[in-house]
PDB file of C-alpha atoms and ligand atoms in Angstrom:
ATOM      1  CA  UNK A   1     112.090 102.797  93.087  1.00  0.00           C
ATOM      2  CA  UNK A   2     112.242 106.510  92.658  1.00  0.00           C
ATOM      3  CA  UNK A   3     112.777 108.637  95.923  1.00  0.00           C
ATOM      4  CA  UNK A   4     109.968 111.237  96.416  1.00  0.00           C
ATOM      5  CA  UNK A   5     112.025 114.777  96.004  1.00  0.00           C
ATOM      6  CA  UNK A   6     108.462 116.712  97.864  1.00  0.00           C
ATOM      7  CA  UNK A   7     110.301 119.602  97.778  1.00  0.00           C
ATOM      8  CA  UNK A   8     109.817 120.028  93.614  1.00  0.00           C
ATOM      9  CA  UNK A   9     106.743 121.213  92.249  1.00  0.00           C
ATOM     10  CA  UNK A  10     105.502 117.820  91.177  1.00  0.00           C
ATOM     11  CA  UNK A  11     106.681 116.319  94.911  1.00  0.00           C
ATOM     12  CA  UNK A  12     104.619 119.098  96.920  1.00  0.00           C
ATOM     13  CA  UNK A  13     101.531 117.454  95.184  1.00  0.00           C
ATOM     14  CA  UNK A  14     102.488 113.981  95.601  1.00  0.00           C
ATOM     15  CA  UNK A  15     103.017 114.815  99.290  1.00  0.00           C
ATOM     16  CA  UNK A  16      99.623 116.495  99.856  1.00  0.00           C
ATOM     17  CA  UNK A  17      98.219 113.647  97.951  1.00  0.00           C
ATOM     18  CA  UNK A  18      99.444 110.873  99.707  1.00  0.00           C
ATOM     19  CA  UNK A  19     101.863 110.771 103.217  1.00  0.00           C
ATOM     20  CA  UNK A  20     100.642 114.697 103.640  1.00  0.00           C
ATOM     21  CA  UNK A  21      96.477 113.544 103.424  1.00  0.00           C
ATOM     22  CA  UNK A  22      96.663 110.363 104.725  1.00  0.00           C
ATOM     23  CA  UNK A  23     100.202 109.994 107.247  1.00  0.00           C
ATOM     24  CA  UNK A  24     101.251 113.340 108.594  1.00  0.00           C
ATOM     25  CA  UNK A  25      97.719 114.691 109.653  1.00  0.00           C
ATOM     26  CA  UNK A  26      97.771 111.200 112.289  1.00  0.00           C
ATOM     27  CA  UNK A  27     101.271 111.644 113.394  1.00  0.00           C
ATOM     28  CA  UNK A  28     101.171 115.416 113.816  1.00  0.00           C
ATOM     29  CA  UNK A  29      97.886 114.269 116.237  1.00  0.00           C
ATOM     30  CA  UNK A  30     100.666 113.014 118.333  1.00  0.00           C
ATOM     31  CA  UNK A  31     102.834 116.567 118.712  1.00  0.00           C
ATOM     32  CA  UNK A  32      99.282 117.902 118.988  1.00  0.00           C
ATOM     33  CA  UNK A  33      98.606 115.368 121.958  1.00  0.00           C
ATOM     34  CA  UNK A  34     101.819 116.213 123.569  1.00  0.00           C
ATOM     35  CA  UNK A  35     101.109 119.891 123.394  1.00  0.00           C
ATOM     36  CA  UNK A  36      98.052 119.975 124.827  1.00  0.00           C
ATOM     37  CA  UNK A  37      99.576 118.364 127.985  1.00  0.00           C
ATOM     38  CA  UNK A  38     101.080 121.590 128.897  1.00  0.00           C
ATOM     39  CA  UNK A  39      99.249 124.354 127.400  1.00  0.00           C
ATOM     40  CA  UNK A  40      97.113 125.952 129.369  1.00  0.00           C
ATOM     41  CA  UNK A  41      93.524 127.635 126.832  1.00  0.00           C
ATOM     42  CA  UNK A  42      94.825 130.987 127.853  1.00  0.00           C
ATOM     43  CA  UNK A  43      98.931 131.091 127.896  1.00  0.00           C
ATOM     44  CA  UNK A  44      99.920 133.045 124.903  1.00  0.00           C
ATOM     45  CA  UNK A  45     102.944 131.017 122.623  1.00  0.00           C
ATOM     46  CA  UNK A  46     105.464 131.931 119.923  1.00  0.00           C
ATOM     47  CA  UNK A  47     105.472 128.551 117.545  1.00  0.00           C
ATOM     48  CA  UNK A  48     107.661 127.495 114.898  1.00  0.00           C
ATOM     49  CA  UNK A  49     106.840 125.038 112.444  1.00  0.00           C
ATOM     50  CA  UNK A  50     109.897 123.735 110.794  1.00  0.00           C
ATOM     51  CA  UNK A  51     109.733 122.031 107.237  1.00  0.00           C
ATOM     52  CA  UNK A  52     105.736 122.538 107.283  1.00  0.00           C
ATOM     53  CA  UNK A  53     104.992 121.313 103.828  1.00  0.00           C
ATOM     54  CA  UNK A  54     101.297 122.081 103.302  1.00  0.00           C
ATOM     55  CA  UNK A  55     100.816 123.518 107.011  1.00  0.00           C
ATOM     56  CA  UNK A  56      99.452 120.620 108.632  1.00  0.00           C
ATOM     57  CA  UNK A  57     100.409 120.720 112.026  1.00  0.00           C
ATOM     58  CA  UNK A  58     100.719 124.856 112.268  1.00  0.00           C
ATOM     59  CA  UNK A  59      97.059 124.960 111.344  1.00  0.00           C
ATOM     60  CA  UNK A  60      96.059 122.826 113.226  1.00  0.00           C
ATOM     61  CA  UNK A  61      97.723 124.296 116.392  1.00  0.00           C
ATOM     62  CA  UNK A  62      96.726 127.786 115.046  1.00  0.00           C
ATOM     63  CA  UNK A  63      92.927 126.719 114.847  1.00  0.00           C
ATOM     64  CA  UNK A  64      93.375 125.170 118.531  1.00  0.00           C
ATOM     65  CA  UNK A  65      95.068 127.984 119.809  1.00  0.00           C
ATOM     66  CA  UNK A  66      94.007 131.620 118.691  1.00  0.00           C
ATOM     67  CA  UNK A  67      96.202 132.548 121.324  1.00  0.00           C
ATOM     68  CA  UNK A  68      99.355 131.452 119.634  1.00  0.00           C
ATOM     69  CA  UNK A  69     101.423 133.122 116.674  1.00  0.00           C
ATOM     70  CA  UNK A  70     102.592 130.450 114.719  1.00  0.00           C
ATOM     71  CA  UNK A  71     105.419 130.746 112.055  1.00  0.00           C
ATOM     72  CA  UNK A  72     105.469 128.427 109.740  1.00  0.00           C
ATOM     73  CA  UNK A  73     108.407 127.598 107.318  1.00  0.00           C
ATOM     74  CA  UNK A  74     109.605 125.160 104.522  1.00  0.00           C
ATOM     75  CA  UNK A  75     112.068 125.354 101.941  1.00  0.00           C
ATOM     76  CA  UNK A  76     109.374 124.767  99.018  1.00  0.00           C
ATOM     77  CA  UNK A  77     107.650 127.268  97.559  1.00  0.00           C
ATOM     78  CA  UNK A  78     105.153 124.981  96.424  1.00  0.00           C
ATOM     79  CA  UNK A  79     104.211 123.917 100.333  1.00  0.00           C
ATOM     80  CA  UNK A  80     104.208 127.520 101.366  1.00  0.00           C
ATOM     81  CA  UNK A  81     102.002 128.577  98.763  1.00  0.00           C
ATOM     82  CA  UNK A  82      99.583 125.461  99.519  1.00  0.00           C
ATOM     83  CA  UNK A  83      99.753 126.486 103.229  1.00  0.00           C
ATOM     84  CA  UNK A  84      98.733 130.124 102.634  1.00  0.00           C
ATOM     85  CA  UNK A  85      96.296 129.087 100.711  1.00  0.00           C
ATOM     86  CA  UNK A  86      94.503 127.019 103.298  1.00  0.00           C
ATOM     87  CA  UNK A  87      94.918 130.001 106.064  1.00  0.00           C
ATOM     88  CA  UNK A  88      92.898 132.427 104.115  1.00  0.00           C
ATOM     89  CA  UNK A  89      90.703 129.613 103.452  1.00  0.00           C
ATOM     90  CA  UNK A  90      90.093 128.980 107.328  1.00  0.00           C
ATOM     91  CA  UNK A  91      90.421 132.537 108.068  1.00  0.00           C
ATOM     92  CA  UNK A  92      93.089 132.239 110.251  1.00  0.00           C
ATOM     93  CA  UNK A  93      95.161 135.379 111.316  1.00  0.00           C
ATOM     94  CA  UNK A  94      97.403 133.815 113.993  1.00  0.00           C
ATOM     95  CA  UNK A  95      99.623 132.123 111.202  1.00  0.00           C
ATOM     96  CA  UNK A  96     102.625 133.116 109.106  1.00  0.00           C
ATOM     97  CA  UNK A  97     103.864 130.618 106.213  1.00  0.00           C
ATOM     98  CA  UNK A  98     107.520 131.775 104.631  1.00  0.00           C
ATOM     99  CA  UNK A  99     109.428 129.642 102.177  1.00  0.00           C
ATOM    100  CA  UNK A 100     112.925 129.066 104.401  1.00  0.00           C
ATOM    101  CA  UNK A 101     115.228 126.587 104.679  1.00  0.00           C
ATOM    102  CA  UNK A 102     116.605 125.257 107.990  1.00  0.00           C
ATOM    103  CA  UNK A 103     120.247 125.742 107.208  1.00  0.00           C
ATOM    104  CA  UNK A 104     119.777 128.976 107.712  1.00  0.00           C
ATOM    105  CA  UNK A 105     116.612 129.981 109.762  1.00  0.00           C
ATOM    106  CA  UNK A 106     116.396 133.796 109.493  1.00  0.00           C
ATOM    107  CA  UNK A 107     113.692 135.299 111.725  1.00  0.00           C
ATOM    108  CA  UNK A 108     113.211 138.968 113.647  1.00  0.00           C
ATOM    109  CA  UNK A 109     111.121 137.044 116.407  1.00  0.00           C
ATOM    110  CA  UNK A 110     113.611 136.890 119.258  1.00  0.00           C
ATOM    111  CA  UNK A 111     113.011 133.108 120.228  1.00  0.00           C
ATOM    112  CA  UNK A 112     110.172 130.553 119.929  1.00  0.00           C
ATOM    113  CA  UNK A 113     108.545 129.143 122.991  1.00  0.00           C
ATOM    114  CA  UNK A 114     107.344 126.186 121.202  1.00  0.00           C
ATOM    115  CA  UNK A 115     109.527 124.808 118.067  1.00  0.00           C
ATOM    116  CA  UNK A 116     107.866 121.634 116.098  1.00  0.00           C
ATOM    117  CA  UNK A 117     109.062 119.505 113.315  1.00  0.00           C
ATOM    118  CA  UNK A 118     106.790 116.625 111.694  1.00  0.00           C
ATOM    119  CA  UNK A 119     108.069 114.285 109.476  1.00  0.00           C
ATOM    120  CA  UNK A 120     110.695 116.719 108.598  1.00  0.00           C
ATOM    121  CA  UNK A 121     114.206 116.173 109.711  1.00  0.00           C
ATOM    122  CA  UNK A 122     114.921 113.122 107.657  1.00  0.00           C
ATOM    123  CA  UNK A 123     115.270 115.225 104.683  1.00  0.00           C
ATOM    124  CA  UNK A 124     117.750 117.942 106.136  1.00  0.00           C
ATOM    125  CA  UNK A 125     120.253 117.545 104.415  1.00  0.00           C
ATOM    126  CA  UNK A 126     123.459 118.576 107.381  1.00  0.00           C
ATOM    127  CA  UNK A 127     121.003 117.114 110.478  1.00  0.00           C
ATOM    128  CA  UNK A 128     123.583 118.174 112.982  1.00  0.00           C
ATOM    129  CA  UNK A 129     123.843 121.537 111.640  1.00  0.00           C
ATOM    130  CA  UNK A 130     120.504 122.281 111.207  1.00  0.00           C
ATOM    131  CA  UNK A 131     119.833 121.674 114.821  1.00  0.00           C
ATOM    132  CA  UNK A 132     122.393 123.901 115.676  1.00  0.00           C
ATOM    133  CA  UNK A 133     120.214 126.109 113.811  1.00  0.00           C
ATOM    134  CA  UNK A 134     117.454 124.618 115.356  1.00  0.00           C
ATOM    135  CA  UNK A 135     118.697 125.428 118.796  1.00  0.00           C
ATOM    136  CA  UNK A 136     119.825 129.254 119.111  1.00  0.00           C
ATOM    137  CA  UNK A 137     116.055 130.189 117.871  1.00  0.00           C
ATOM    138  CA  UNK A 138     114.845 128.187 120.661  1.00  0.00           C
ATOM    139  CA  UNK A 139     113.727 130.511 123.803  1.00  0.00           C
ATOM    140  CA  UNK A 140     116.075 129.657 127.013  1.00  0.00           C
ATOM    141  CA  UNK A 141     113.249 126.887 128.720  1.00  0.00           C
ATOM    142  CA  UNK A 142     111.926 126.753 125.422  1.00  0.00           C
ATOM    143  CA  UNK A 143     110.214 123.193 124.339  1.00  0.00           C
ATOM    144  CA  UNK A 144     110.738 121.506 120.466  1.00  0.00           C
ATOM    145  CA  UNK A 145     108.958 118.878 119.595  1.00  0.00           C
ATOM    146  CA  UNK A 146     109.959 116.698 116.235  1.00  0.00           C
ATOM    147  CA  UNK A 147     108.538 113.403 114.524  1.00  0.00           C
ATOM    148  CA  UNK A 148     110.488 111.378 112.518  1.00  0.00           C
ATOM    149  CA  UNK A 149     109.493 107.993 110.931  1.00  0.00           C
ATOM    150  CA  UNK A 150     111.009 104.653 113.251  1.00  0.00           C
ATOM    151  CA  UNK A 151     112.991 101.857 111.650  1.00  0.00           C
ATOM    152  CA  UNK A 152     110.067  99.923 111.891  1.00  0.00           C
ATOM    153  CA  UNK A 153     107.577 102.169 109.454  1.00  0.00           C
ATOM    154  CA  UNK A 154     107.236 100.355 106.272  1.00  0.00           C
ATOM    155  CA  UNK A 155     108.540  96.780 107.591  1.00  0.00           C
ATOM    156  CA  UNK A 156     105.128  94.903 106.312  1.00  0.00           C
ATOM    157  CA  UNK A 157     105.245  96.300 103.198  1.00  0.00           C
ATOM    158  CA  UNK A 158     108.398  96.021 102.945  1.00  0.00           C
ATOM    159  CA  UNK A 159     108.327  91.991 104.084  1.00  0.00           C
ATOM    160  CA  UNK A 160     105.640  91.368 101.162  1.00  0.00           C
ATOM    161  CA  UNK A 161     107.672  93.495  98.948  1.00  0.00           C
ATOM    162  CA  UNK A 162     111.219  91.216  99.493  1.00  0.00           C
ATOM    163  CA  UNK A 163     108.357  87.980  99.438  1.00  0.00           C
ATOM    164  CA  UNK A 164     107.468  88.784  95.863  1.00  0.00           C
ATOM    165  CA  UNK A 165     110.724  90.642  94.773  1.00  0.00           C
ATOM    166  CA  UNK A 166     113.666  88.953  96.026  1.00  0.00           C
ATOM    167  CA  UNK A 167     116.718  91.420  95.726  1.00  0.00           C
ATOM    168  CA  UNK A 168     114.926  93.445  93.513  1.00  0.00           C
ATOM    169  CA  UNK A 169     113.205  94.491  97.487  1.00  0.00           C
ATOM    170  CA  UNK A 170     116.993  95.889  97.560  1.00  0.00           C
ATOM    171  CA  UNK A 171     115.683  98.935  95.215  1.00  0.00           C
ATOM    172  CA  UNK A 172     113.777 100.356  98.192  1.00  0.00           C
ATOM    173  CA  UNK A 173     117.241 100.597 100.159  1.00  0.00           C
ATOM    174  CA  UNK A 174     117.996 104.393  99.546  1.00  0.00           C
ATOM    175  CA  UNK A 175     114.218 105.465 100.391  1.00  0.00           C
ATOM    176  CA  UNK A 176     115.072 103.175 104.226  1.00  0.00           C
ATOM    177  CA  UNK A 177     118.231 105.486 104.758  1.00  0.00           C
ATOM    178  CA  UNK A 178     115.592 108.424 105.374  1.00  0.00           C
ATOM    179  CA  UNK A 179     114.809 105.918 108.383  1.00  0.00           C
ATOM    180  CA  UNK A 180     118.222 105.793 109.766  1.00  0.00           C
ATOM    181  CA  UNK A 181     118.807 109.291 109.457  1.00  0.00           C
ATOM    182  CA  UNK A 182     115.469 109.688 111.499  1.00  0.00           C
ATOM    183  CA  UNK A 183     117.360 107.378 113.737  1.00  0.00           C
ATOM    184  CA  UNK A 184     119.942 110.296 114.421  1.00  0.00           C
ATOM    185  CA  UNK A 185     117.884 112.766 115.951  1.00  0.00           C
ATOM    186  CA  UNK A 186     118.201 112.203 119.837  1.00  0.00           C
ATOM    187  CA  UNK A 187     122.030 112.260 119.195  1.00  0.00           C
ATOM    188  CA  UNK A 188     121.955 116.021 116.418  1.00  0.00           C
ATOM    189  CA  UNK A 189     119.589 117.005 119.572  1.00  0.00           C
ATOM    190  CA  UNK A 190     122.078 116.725 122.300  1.00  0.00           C
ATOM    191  CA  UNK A 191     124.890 117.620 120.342  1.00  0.00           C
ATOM    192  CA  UNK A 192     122.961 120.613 119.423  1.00  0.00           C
ATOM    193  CA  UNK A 193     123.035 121.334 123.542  1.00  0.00           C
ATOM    194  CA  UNK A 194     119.175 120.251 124.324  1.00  0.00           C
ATOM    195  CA  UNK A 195     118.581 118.843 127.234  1.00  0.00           C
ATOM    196  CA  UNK A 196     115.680 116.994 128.897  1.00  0.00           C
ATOM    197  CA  UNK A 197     115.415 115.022 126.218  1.00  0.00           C
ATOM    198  CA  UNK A 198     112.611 112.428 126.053  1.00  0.00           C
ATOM    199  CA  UNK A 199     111.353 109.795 123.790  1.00  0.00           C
ATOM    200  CA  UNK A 200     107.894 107.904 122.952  1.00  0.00           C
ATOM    201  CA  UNK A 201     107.853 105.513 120.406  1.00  0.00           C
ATOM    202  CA  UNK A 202     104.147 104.746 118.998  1.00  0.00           C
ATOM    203  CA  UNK A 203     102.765 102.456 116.755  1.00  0.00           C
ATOM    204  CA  UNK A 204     100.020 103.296 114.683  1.00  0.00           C
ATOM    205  CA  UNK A 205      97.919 101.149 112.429  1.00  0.00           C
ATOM    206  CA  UNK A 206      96.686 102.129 108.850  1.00  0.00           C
ATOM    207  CA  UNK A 207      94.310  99.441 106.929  1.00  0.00           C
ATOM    208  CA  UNK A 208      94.402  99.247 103.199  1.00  0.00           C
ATOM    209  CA  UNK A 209      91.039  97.241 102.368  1.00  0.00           C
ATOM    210  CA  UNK A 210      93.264  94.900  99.705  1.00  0.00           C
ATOM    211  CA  UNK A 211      95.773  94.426  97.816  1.00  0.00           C
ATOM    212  CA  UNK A 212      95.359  96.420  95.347  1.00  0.00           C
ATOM    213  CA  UNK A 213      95.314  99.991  97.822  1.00  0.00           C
ATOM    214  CA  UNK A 214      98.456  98.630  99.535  1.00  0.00           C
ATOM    215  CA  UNK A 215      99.974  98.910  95.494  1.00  0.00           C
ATOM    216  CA  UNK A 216      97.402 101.713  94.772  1.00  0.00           C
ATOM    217  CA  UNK A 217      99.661 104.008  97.816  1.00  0.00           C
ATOM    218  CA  UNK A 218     102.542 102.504  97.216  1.00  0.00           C
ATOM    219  CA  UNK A 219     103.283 103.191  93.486  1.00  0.00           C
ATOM    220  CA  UNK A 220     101.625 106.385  93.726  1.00  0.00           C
ATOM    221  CA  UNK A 221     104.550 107.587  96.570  1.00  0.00           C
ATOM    222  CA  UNK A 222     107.514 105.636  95.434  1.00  0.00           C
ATOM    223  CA  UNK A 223     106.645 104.832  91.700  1.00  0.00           C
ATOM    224  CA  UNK A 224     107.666 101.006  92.913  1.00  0.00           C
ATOM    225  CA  UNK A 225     107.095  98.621  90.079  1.00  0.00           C
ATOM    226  CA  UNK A 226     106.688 102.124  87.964  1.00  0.00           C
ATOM    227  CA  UNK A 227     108.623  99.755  85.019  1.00  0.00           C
ATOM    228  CA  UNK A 228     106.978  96.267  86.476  1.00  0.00           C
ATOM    229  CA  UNK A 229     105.480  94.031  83.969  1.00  0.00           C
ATOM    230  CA  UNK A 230     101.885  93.185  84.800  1.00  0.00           C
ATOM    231  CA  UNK A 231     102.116  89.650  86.468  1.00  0.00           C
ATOM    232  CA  UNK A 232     104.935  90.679  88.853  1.00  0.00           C
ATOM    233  CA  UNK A 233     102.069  93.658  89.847  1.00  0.00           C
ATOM    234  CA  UNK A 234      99.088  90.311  90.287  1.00  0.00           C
ATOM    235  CA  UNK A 235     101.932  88.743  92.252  1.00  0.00           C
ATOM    236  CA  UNK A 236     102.035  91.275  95.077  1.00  0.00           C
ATOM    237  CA  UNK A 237      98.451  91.943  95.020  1.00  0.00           C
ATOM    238  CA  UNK A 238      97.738  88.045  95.393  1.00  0.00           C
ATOM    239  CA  UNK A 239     100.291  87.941  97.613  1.00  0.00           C
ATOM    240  CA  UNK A 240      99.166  90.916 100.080  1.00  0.00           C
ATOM    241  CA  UNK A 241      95.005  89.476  99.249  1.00  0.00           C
ATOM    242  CA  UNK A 242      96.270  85.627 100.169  1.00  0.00           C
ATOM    243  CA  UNK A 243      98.074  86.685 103.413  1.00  0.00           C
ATOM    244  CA  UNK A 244      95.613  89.030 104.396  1.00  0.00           C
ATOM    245  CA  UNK A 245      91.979  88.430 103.585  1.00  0.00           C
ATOM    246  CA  UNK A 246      91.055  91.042 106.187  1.00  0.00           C
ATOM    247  CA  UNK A 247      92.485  94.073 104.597  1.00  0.00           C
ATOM    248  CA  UNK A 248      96.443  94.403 104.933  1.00  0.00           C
ATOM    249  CA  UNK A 249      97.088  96.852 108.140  1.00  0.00           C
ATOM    250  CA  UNK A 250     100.381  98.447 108.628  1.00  0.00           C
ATOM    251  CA  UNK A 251     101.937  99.683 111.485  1.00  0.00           C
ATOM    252  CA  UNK A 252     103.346 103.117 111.361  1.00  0.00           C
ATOM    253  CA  UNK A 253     106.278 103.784 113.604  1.00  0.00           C
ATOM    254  CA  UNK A 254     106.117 107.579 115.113  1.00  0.00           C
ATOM    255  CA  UNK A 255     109.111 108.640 117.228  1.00  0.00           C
ATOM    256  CA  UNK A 256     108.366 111.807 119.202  1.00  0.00           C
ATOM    257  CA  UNK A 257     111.200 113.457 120.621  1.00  0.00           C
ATOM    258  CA  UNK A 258     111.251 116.181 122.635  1.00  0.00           C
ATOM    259  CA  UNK A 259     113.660 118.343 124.689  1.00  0.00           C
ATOM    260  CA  UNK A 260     114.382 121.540 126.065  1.00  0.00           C
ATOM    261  CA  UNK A 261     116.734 124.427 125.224  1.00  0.00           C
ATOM    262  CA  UNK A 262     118.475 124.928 129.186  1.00  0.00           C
ATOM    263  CA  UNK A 263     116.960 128.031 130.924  1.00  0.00           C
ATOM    264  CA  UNK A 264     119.769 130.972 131.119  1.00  0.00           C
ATOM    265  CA  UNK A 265     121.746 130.221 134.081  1.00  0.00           C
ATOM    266  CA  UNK A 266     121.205 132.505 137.293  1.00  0.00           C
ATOM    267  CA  UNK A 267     123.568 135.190 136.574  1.00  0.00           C
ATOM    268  CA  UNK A 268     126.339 135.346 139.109  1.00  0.00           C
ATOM    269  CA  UNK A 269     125.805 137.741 142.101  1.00  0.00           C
ATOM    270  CA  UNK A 270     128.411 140.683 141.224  1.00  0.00           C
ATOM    271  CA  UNK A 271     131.633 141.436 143.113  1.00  0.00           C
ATOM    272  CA  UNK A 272     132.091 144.533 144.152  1.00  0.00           C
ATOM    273  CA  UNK A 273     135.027 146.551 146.022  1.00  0.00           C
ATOM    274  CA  UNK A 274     137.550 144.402 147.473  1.00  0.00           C
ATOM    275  CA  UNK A 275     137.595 140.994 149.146  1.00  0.00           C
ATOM    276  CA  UNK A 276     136.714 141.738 153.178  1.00  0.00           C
ATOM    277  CA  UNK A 277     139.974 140.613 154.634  1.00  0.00           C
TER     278      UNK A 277
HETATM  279  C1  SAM B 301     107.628 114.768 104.657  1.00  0.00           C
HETATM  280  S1  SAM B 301     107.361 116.471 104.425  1.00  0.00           S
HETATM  281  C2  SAM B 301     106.598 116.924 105.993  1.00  0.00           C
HETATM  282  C3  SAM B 301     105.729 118.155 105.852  1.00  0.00           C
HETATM  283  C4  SAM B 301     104.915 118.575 107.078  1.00  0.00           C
HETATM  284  N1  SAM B 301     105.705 118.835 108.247  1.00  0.00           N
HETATM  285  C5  SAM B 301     103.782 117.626 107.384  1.00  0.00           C
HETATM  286  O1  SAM B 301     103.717 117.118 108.492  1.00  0.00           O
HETATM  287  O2  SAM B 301     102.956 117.382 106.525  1.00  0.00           O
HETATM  288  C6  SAM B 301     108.995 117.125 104.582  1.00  0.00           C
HETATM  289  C7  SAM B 301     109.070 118.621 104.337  1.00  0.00           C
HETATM  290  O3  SAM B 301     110.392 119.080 104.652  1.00  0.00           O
HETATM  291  C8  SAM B 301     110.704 120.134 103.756  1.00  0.00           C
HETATM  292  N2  SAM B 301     112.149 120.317 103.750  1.00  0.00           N
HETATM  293  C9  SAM B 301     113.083 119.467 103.266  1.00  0.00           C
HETATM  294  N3  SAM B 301     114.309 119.982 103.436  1.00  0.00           N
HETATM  295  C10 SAM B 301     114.159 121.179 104.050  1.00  0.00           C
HETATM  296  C11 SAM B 301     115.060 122.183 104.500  1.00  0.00           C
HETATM  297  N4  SAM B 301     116.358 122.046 104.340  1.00  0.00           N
HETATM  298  N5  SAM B 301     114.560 123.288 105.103  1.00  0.00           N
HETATM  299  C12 SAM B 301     113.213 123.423 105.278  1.00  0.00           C
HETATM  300  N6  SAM B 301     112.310 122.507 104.860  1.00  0.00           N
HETATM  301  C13 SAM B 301     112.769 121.400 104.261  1.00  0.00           C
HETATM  302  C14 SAM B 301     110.132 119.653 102.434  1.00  0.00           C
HETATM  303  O4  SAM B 301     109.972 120.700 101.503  1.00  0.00           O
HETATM  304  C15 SAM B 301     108.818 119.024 102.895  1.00  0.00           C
HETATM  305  O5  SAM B 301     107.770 119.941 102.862  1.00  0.00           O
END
């Protein structure tokens, strides 16, 4: 099991080839969804894209709202350069990709209205310090938004995988710790001093026609069975084909949190002269 590092040259690619074409498009849908609920077509935004990889969601918000300015930012240079490269190819003017890195989030805007993370936090590396970061570029009454994977993601695959494996299943145990840090975020959120905070757990289903896909994905992200002799790789595929003649479909878990940076509090009428006695 080798854990996807999508911040190197070679990981950028992998991402765009696999979670970033076929995963983070969906779950970014969801942000999107949660958005639109309180966006008006006209109400102009400042938007922040944290850890935008490839641009997904910031385009995507960009193209549905020429209204917005979006900023979008990742530590890669890789994603950044992908990102640019598919705003000039939609034309769009309304977006701004920098290479950045969320320990320290260096901006001139004065505050973002509107601050989104998909699929990113898991791989900050100080999570309670980066939202601290997080926070003070947040506008007072300012909304974020962030995805992060649930403890429940990969559980099917993972079931076939401990099926066919035994304890060699334990090998995917460092990739699952990305899940509990994803775990952490309502707690780095409060901590951080957001309030409001609210959660939605979703489930959402993606089909692999056999076997063979579910492997095809699989060892493509995580190089699993990268050093597996052949019969262990007809093992998983018979297993996956025999339990599932359908197609194998696997239920994604997205965790949307969202929360609010306080509004300033009413300043305090001033005192003037001495107290009428
Ligand atoms: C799983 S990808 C998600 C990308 C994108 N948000 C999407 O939905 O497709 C995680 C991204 O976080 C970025 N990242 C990791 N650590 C970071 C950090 N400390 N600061 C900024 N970006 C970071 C990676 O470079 C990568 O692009």
């Amino acid at each position: 099991m080798h854990i996807p590092n999508f911040k190197s040259e070679e990981g950028s690619i992998l991402y765009k080839n696999t979670v970033g074409r076929r995963i983070s498009p969906r779950v970014a849908k969801v942000i999107l969804s949660h958005v639109a609920q309180n966006e008006t077509a006209s109400t102009r935004r400042d938007v922040l894209d944290l850890g935008c990889g490839p641009g997904v969601l910031g385009l995507s918000i960009a193209a549905q709202y020429p209204q917005f300015i979006v900023t979008a930012v990742d530590s890669s240079d890789v994603m950044i350069a992908l990102g640019k490269e598919e705003a000039a190819k939609q034309n769009l003017s309304n977006i701004d990709f920098r290479t950045m890195s969320v320990e320290k989030i260096d901006l001139e805007r004065k505050g973002y209205d509107l601050v989104l993370c998909n699929l990113a936090f898991p791989f900050f590396p100080r999570p309670f310090d980066s939202m601290r970061e997080v926070y003070e570029v947040v506008r007072p009454g300012g909304t974020v938004f962030f995805t992060v994977p649930g403890r429940q993601t990969w559980e099917e695959f993972f079931d076939v995988t401990t099926l066919v494996l035994g304890d060699m299943a334990m090998m995917a145990k460092p990739f699952l710790s990305k899940f509990t840090q994803a775990e952490m975020l309502p707690n780095a959120m409060a901590a951080a001093g957001f309030e409001k905070l609210k959660e939605v757990r979703t489930r959402l289903p993606f089909h692999f026609e056999n076997g063979q896909a579910v492997l095809d994905f699989f060892s493509e992200l995580f190089h699993l069975l990268d050093y597996a002799p052949e019969d262990i790789k007809e093992e998983m595929i018979n297993a996956i084909d025999q339990g599932h003649p359908n197609g194998f479909t696997m239920h994604y878990e997205v965790v949307l949190l969202s929360a609010q940076r306080p509004q300033m509090p009413e300043s305090a009428p001033e005192l003037s002269g001495k107290p009428h006695l």
